[in-house]
Tab-separated table of C-alpha atoms in Angstrom:
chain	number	residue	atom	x	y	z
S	937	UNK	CA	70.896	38.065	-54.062
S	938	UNK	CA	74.472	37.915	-55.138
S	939	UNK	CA	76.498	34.865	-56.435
S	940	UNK	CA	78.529	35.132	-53.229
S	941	UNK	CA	75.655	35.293	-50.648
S	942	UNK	CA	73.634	32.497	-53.441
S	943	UNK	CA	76.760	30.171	-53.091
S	944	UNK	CA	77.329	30.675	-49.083
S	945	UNK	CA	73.613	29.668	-48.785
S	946	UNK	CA	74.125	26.459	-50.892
S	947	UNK	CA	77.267	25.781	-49.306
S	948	UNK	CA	75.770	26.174	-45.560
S	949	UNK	CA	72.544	24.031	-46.780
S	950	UNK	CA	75.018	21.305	-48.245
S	951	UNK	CA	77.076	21.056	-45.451
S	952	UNK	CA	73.272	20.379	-43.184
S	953	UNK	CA	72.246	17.937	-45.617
S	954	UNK	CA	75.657	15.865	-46.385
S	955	UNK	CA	76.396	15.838	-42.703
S	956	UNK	CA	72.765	15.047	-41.419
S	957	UNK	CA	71.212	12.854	-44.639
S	958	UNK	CA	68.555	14.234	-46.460
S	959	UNK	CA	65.849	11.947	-44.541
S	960	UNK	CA	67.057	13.509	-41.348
S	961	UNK	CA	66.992	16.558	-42.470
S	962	UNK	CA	63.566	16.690	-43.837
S	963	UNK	CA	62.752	14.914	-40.082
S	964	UNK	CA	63.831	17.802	-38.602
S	965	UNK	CA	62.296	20.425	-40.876
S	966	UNK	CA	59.021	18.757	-40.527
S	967	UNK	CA	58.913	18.911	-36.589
S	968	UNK	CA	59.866	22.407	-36.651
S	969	UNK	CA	57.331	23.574	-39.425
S	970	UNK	CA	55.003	21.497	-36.793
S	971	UNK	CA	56.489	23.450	-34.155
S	972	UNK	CA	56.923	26.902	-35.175
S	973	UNK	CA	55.501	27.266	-38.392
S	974	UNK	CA	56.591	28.690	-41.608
S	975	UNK	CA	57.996	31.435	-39.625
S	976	UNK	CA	60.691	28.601	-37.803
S	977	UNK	CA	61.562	27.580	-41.042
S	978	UNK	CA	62.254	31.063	-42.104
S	979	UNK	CA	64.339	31.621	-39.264
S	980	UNK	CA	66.285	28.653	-40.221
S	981	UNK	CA	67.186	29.533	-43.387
S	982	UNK	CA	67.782	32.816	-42.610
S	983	UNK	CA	70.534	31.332	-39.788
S	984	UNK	CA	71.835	29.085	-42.482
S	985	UNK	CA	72.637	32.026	-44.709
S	986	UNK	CA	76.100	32.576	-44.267
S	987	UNK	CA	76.914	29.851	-41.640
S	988	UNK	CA	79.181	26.520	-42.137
S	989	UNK	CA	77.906	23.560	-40.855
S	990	UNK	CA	80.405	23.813	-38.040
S	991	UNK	CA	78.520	27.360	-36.847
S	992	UNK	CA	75.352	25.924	-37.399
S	993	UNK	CA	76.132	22.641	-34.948
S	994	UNK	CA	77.771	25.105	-32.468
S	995	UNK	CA	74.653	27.263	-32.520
S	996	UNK	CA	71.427	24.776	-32.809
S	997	UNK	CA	72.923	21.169	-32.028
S	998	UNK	CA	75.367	21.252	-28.710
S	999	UNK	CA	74.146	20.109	-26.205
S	1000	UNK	CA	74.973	21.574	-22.112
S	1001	UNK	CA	76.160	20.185	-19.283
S	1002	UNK	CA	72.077	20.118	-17.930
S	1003	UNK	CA	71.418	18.446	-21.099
S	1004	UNK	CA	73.611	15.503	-20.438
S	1005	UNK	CA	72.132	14.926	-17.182
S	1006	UNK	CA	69.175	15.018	-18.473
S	1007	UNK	CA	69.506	12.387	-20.957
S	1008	UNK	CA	71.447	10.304	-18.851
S	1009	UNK	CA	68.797	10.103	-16.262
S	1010	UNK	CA	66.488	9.758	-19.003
S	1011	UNK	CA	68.987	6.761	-20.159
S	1012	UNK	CA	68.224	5.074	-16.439
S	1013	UNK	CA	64.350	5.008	-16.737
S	1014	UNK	CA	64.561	3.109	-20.040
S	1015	UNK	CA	62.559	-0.396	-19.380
S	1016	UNK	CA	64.561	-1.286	-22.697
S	1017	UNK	CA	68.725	-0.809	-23.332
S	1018	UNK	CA	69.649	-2.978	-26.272
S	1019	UNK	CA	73.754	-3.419	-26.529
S	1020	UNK	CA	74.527	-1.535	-30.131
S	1021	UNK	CA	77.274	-2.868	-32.095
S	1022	UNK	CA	78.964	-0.087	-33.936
S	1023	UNK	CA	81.288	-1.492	-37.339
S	1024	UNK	CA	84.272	0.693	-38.005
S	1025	UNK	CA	86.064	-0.627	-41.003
S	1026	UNK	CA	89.766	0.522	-40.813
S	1027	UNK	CA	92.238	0.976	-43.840
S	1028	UNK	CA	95.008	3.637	-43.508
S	1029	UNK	CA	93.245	7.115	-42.172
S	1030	UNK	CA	95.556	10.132	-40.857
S	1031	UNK	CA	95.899	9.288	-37.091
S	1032	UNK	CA	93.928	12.468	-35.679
S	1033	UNK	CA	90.593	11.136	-37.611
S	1034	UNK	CA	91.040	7.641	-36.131
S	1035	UNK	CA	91.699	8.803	-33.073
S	1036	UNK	CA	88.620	11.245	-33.190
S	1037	UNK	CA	86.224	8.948	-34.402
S	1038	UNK	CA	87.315	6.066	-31.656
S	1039	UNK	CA	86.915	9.089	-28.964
S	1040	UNK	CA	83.277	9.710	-30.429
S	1041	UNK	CA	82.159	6.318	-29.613
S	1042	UNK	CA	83.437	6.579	-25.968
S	1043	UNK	CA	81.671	9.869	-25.462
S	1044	UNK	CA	78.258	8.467	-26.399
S	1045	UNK	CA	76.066	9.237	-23.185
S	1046	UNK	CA	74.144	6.284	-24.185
S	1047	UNK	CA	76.342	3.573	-22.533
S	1048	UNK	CA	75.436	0.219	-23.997
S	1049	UNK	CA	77.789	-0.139	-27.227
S	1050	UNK	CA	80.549	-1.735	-28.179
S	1051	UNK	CA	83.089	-0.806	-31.134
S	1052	UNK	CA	83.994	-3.414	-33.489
S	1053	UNK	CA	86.707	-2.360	-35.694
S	1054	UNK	CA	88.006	-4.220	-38.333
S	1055	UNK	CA	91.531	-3.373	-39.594
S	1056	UNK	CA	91.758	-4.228	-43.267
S	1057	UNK	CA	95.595	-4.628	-43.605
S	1058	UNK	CA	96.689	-1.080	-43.205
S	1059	UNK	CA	100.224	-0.399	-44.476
S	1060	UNK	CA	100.744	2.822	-42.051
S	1061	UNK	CA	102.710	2.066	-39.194
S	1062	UNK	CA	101.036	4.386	-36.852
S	1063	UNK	CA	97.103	2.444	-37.107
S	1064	UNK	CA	98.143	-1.049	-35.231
S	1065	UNK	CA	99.210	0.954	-32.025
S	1066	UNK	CA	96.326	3.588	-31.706
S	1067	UNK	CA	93.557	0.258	-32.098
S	1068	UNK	CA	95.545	-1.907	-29.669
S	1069	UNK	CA	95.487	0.847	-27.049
S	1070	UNK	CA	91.771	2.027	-27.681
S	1071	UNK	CA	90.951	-1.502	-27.102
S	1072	UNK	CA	93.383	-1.560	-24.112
S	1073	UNK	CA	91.507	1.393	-22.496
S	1074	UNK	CA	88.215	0.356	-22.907
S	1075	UNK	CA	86.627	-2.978	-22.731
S	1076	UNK	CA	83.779	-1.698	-25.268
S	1077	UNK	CA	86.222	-1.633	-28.379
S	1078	UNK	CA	87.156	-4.723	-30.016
S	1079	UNK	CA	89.810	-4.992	-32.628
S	1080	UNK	CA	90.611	-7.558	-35.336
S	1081	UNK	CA	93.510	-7.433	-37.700
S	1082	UNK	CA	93.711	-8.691	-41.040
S	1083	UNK	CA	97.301	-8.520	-42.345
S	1084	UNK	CA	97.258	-10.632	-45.153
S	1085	UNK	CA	96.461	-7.979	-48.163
S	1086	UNK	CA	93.499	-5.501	-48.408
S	1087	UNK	CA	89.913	-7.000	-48.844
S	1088	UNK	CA	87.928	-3.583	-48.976
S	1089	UNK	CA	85.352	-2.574	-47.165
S	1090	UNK	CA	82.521	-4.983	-47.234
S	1091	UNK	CA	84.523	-7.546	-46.507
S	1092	UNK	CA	86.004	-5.401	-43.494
S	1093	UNK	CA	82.820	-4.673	-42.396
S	1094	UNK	CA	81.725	-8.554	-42.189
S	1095	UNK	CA	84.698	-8.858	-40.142
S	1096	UNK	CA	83.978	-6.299	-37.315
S	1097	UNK	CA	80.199	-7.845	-37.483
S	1098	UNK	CA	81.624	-11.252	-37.156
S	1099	UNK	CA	82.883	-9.634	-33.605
S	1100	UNK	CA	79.663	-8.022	-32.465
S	1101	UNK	CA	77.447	-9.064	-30.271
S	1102	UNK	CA	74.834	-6.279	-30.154
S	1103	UNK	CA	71.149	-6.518	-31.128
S	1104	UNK	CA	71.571	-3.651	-33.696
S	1105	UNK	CA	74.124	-2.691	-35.629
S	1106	UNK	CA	75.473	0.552	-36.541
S	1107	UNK	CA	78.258	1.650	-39.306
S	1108	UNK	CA	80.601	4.279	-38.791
S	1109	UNK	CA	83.485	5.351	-40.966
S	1110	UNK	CA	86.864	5.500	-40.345
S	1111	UNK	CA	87.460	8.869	-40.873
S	1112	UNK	CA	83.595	10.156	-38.951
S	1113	UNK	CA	82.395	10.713	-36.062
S	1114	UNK	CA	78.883	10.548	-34.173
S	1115	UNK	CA	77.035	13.049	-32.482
S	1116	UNK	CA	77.546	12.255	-28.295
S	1117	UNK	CA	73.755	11.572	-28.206
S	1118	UNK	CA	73.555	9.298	-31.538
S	1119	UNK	CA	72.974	5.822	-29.462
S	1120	UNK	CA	70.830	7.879	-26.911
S	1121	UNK	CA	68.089	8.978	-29.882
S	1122	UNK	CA	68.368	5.490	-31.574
S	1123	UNK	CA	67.428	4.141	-27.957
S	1124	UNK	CA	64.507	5.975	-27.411
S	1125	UNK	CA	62.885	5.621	-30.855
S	1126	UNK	CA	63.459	1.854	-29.682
């Protein structure tokens, strides 16, 4: 194997791991080696031979139209829907991440969430006006604004869980974003 193809592979398999954790990502290569055997695996790795992370979620982890119906008549039949409370601590990210990771909550097929962002005294004009109108647009997303100084993150974070009111809580960074049916696995493991 060459150093190029060596450090594609190592690449691809970082990006799976960084993105996913490595406890997921021993989850899920566990139920496949359950599932297809050492030969599922192999595909795997071959697949991840050359692939970003991006391919890889294109390829293996998008779900179709059928599969959102699915799940969200799965969603229906659940005897159990606890509210999640997901904390976004906010100082200063570029506008497009912001705006992305807000959209990811709303796109959650699971439906029982609320966003609780904290604003830790951002000094970029452009942050107050994109949280005031997510939480104008959807009555899921609440917003608190510190604008004394910067506390950092923790005690950003205690802020936006001073605001929840969900029976579990959730982090998610500024600058992330979670996977439409997040909430919905977290659910039914509940």
């Amino acid at each position: 194997m060459s150093i190029e193809r060596l450090y594609l592979f190592l690449s691809a398999a970082y990006d799976l791991i960084a993105r996913r954790g490595p406890a997921e990502t021993l989850r899920k290569a566990f139920n496949l080696l359950r599932r297809e055997g050492m030969a599922g695996l192999q595909r795997i790795l071959c697949d991840l031979y050359g692939i970003s992370y991006t391919q890889w979620i294109k390829r293996y982890d998008t779900l179709s139209d059928k599969d959102r119906c699915a799940i969200t008549r799965h969603i229906e039949n659940f005897a159990y829907k606890p509210l999640f409370s997901i904390l976004m601590p906010v100082y200063n990210p570029q506008a497009d991440f912001l705006i992305q990771a807000i959209a990811s909550a709303q796109r959650q097929l699971y439906p029982h969430w609320e966003l609780c962002i904290a604003d830790d005294a951002s000094t970029l004009p452009h942050i107050r006006p994109i949280l005031e109108k997510a939480a104008a647009s959807d009555p899921r997303i609440l917003v608190t604004f510190h604008d004394e100084q910067n506390s950092h993150v923790s005690t950003a974070s205690n802020a936006a869980l001073s605001i929840a009111k969900g029976e579990f809580i959730t982090l998610l960074e500024h600058e992330g974003e979670l996977a439409e049916n997040a909430l919905y696995h977290a659910a039914l493991a509940l």
